[in-house]
């Protein structure tokens, strides 16, 4: 069974760093792209970027380029999303999702990680 | 970026109604168009991929159509569990984008 299990909710202060995770299981982790998607409170879905764990090829939405870093550790089948200096506007639910075999859609999603940034 | 615009932003409907949601791309995306359903407090769920292909396990009352710039998601007979927000997504370009969402509410 394909599963993406994300790390738990985080409460951070502005300026702090953070790395959240997404562990894949039940499939060949290195053969499928992983997407990260943001959902701010009461708002819609925003595609942030993708990583191919097989070779760590990465793509970023222009809106998130330079603001976050996407990485993966294929030895432990885990993808990551990290911030070096959080802002209050980073408060959101973050989802990871696996792209399907053709790479045209997200067929499996993690449960989401809620990040709250507040002083 | 390719911009995706959904209409309406919200709609009110009753169980049994036929519901249609449209999605327009800022330029042609062929059939690289997906639809997702998100219920409150849940992760999104893939309904339709490649404009008209039904994801495994999704009820047949959901259907998609369109190509180029104009796409439609239709729910043939709305069920109680279908009250949710629906998003289109383009995967034509290397940088994917979502529509702003359409909330289906009870009338």
Tab-separated table of C-alpha atoms in Angstrom:
chain	number	residue	atom	x	y	z
A	1	UNK	CA	0.000	0.000	0.000
A	2	UNK	CA	1.386	3.387	-1.011
A	3	UNK	CA	1.680	5.732	1.956
A	4	UNK	CA	3.097	9.186	2.540
A	5	UNK	CA	3.415	9.967	6.244
A	6	UNK	CA	4.290	13.510	7.211
A	7	UNK	CA	5.877	14.809	10.388
A	8	UNK	CA	3.775	16.386	13.106
A	9	UNK	CA	2.527	19.906	13.651
A	10	UNK	CA	5.073	22.597	14.453
A	11	UNK	CA	4.863	25.886	16.336
A	12	UNK	CA	7.772	28.219	15.688
A	13	UNK	CA	8.778	31.827	16.182
A	14	UNK	CA	9.615	34.225	13.345
A	15	UNK	CA	13.228	33.901	12.304
A	16	UNK	CA	13.558	30.259	13.381
A	17	UNK	CA	14.474	27.460	11.015
A	18	UNK	CA	12.383	24.397	10.303
A	19	UNK	CA	12.540	21.155	8.338
A	20	UNK	CA	9.411	19.023	7.872
A	21	UNK	CA	9.381	15.544	6.425
A	22	UNK	CA	7.379	13.178	4.239
A	23	UNK	CA	8.181	9.466	4.408
A	24	UNK	CA	7.156	7.320	1.469
A	25	UNK	CA	6.505	3.608	1.648
A	26	UNK	CA	4.889	0.861	-0.411
A	27	UNK	CA	6.477	1.873	-3.709
A	28	UNK	CA	9.834	2.582	-5.352
A	29	UNK	CA	10.605	5.926	-3.713
A	30	UNK	CA	13.362	6.826	-6.160
A	31	UNK	CA	11.146	6.438	-9.234
A	32	UNK	CA	8.418	9.009	-8.564
A	33	UNK	CA	8.464	12.783	-8.187
A	34	UNK	CA	7.289	14.216	-4.861
A	35	UNK	CA	5.448	17.556	-4.788
A	36	UNK	CA	5.003	20.012	-1.938
A	37	UNK	CA	1.762	21.995	-1.766
A	38	UNK	CA	0.892	24.882	0.551
A	39	UNK	CA	-2.554	25.736	1.846
A	40	UNK	CA	-2.786	28.920	3.889
A	41	UNK	CA	-5.645	29.159	6.391
A	42	UNK	CA	-8.972	29.271	4.552
A	43	UNK	CA	-7.255	29.494	1.169
A	44	UNK	CA	-6.605	27.336	-1.874
A	45	UNK	CA	-3.835	24.986	-2.911
A	46	UNK	CA	-0.488	26.319	-4.141
A	47	UNK	CA	2.102	24.135	-5.839
A	48	UNK	CA	5.476	24.928	-4.299
A	49	UNK	CA	7.860	22.603	-6.085
A	50	UNK	CA	8.947	19.040	-6.750
A	51	UNK	CA	11.839	16.681	-6.258
A	52	UNK	CA	12.831	13.456	-7.995
A	53	UNK	CA	14.459	11.410	-5.232
A	54	UNK	CA	16.322	9.243	-7.722
A	55	UNK	CA	18.723	12.044	-8.635
A	56	UNK	CA	17.475	14.949	-6.450
A	57	UNK	CA	16.435	16.955	-9.512
A	58	UNK	CA	14.325	19.797	-8.133
A	59	UNK	CA	11.859	22.352	-9.507
A	60	UNK	CA	10.417	25.362	-7.714
A	61	UNK	CA	7.481	27.645	-8.341
A	62	UNK	CA	8.778	31.196	-8.857
A	63	UNK	CA	6.667	32.183	-5.839
A	64	UNK	CA	8.699	29.889	-3.574
A	65	UNK	CA	12.132	29.883	-5.229
A	66	UNK	CA	14.662	31.092	-2.673
A	67	UNK	CA	12.120	30.949	0.149
A	68	UNK	CA	12.244	27.195	0.835
A	69	UNK	CA	14.495	24.243	0.073
A	70	UNK	CA	13.214	20.868	-1.063
A	71	UNK	CA	15.432	17.845	-0.549
A	72	UNK	CA	15.265	14.079	-0.197
A	73	UNK	CA	17.181	11.252	1.446
A	74	UNK	CA	16.556	8.148	-0.626
A	75	UNK	CA	18.283	5.901	1.923
A	76	UNK	CA	15.369	6.510	4.289
A	77	UNK	CA	12.737	7.202	1.593
A	78	UNK	CA	12.010	10.658	2.968
A	79	UNK	CA	11.484	14.033	1.332
A	80	UNK	CA	11.913	17.321	3.143
A	81	UNK	CA	10.755	20.920	3.018
A	82	UNK	CA	12.807	23.419	4.935
A	83	UNK	CA	12.972	27.087	5.856
A	84	UNK	CA	16.040	28.951	7.122
A	85	UNK	CA	14.108	31.880	8.572
A	86	UNK	CA	10.371	31.543	9.080
A	87	UNK	CA	7.888	34.394	8.742
A	88	UNK	CA	4.374	34.682	10.113
A	89	UNK	CA	3.141	34.402	6.525
A	90	UNK	CA	4.561	30.849	6.373
A	91	UNK	CA	1.726	29.756	8.677
A	92	UNK	CA	-0.097	27.116	6.650
A	93	UNK	CA	-0.820	23.454	6.112
A	94	UNK	CA	1.818	21.800	3.954
A	95	UNK	CA	1.105	18.644	1.983
A	96	UNK	CA	3.442	16.312	0.181
A	97	UNK	CA	2.088	14.307	-2.733
A	98	UNK	CA	3.420	11.640	-5.075
A	99	UNK	CA	3.195	12.177	-8.793
A	100	UNK	CA	1.667	9.255	-10.678
A	101	UNK	CA	3.662	6.985	-12.922
A	102	UNK	CA	3.202	9.266	-15.946
A	103	UNK	CA	4.169	12.304	-13.870
A	104	UNK	CA	1.010	14.189	-14.859
A	105	UNK	CA	-0.927	14.213	-11.555
A	106	UNK	CA	-0.678	13.666	-7.793
A	107	UNK	CA	-2.185	10.300	-6.975
A	108	UNK	CA	-1.231	9.905	-3.302
A	109	UNK	CA	-1.111	12.598	-0.661
A	110	UNK	CA	0.305	12.881	2.831
A	111	UNK	CA	-1.935	13.854	5.723
A	112	UNK	CA	-0.461	17.349	5.928
A	113	UNK	CA	1.783	19.161	8.401
A	114	UNK	CA	0.441	22.301	10.070
A	115	UNK	CA	3.115	24.942	10.577
A	116	UNK	CA	2.267	27.863	12.843
A	117	UNK	CA	4.667	30.800	13.050
A	118	UNK	CA	3.887	33.249	15.810
A	119	UNK	CA	5.787	35.431	18.235
B	1	UNK	CA	3.282	30.753	-15.319
B	2	UNK	CA	0.080	29.265	-16.643
B	3	UNK	CA	-2.868	30.757	-14.778
B	4	UNK	CA	-5.899	28.599	-14.014
B	5	UNK	CA	-9.265	30.253	-13.423
B	6	UNK	CA	-12.228	28.339	-12.037
B	7	UNK	CA	-15.861	29.357	-12.078
B	8	UNK	CA	-17.895	29.748	-10.087
B	9	UNK	CA	-15.914	30.303	-6.870
B	10	UNK	CA	-18.802	28.757	-4.974
B	11	UNK	CA	-22.188	27.279	-5.686
B	12	UNK	CA	-25.182	26.060	-3.738
B	13	UNK	CA	-26.796	22.790	-4.732
B	14	UNK	CA	-29.031	20.040	-3.413
B	15	UNK	CA	-28.557	16.294	-3.257
B	16	UNK	CA	-29.421	14.860	-6.639
B	17	UNK	CA	-28.531	18.010	-8.577
B	18	UNK	CA	-26.273	17.988	-11.605
B	19	UNK	CA	-23.267	20.211	-10.886
B	20	UNK	CA	-20.831	21.668	-13.410
B	21	UNK	CA	-17.571	23.456	-12.609
B	22	UNK	CA	-15.410	25.067	-15.259
B	23	UNK	CA	-11.691	25.716	-15.414
B	24	UNK	CA	-9.931	27.907	-17.956
B	25	UNK	CA	-6.193	27.961	-18.647
B	26	UNK	CA	-4.369	31.132	-19.673
B	27	UNK	CA	-2.922	29.230	-22.637
B	28	UNK	CA	-3.401	25.867	-24.248
B	29	UNK	CA	-2.496	22.914	-22.034
B	30	UNK	CA	-3.755	20.064	-24.211
B	31	UNK	CA	-5.353	17.608	-21.811
B	32	UNK	CA	-2.835	18.077	-18.994
B	33	UNK	CA	-5.614	18.937	-16.571
B	34	UNK	CA	-6.499	17.253	-13.294
B	35	UNK	CA	-9.343	17.660	-10.804
B	36	UNK	CA	-9.101	17.192	-7.040
B	37	UNK	CA	-11.680	17.118	-4.273
B	38	UNK	CA	-10.886	18.412	-0.800
B	39	UNK	CA	-13.245	17.866	2.101
B	40	UNK	CA	-12.795	20.027	5.227
B	41	UNK	CA	-9.904	18.846	7.352
B	42	UNK	CA	-8.714	16.340	4.758
B	43	UNK	CA	-5.954	16.148	2.176
B	44	UNK	CA	-6.938	16.631	-1.467
B	45	UNK	CA	-7.997	13.560	-3.416
B	46	UNK	CA	-7.462	12.974	-7.136
B	47	UNK	CA	-10.740	12.568	-9.044
B	48	UNK	CA	-9.930	13.045	-12.732
B	49	UNK	CA	-6.602	13.098	-14.554
B	50	UNK	CA	-5.701	13.919	-18.141
B	51	UNK	CA	-8.939	15.941	-18.415
B	52	UNK	CA	-11.298	12.984	-18.629
B	53	UNK	CA	-9.795	9.847	-17.060
B	54	UNK	CA	-11.485	8.706	-13.860
B	55	UNK	CA	-9.072	7.811	-11.067
B	56	UNK	CA	-9.462	4.284	-9.745
B	57	UNK	CA	-12.074	4.060	-7.005
B	58	UNK	CA	-13.784	7.351	-7.860
B	59	UNK	CA	-17.556	7.053	-8.424
B	60	UNK	CA	-18.745	7.233	-12.014
B	61	UNK	CA	-20.983	10.230	-11.259
B	62	UNK	CA	-17.803	12.306	-11.635
B	63	UNK	CA	-16.696	13.101	-15.168
B	64	UNK	CA	-14.354	15.513	-16.859
B	65	UNK	CA	-14.111	16.961	-20.342
B	66	UNK	CA	-12.292	19.545	-22.371
B	67	UNK	CA	-8.987	20.265	-24.023
B	68	UNK	CA	-6.857	23.252	-24.901
B	69	UNK	CA	-7.967	26.028	-22.556
B	70	UNK	CA	-11.476	25.096	-21.413
B	71	UNK	CA	-12.357	22.225	-19.111
B	72	UNK	CA	-15.357	21.004	-17.159
B	73	UNK	CA	-15.935	18.819	-14.121
B	74	UNK	CA	-19.446	17.411	-13.863
B	75	UNK	CA	-21.103	15.625	-10.966
B	76	UNK	CA	-24.147	13.940	-12.471
B	77	UNK	CA	-26.125	13.505	-9.246
B	78	UNK	CA	-24.723	15.235	-6.181
B	79	UNK	CA	-24.376	13.045	-3.103
B	80	UNK	CA	-24.028	14.200	0.538
B	81	UNK	CA	-20.335	13.297	0.582
B	82	UNK	CA	-19.696	15.508	-2.479
B	83	UNK	CA	-20.089	18.791	-0.588
B	84	UNK	CA	-16.463	19.882	-0.726
B	85	UNK	CA	-14.055	22.177	-2.550
B	86	UNK	CA	-12.860	21.216	-6.019
B	87	UNK	CA	-9.590	22.300	-7.616
B	88	UNK	CA	-8.305	22.031	-11.158
B	89	UNK	CA	-4.557	21.699	-11.744
B	90	UNK	CA	-2.476	21.984	-14.891
B	91	UNK	CA	0.561	19.759	-15.378
B	92	UNK	CA	1.414	20.915	-18.911
B	93	UNK	CA	4.298	23.115	-17.864
B	94	UNK	CA	7.166	22.035	-15.627
B	95	UNK	CA	5.769	24.434	-13.018
B	96	UNK	CA	2.314	23.226	-12.028
B	97	UNK	CA	-0.498	25.529	-10.955
B	98	UNK	CA	-3.922	25.100	-9.344
B	99	UNK	CA	-7.147	26.952	-9.870
B	100	UNK	CA	-8.459	28.957	-6.930
B	101	UNK	CA	-11.069	26.346	-6.044
B	102	UNK	CA	-14.842	25.964	-6.231
B	103	UNK	CA	-16.735	25.327	-3.007
B	104	UNK	CA	-19.885	23.238	-3.394
B	105	UNK	CA	-22.264	24.044	-0.550
B	106	UNK	CA	-25.657	22.765	0.427
B	107	UNK	CA	-28.607	24.851	-0.723
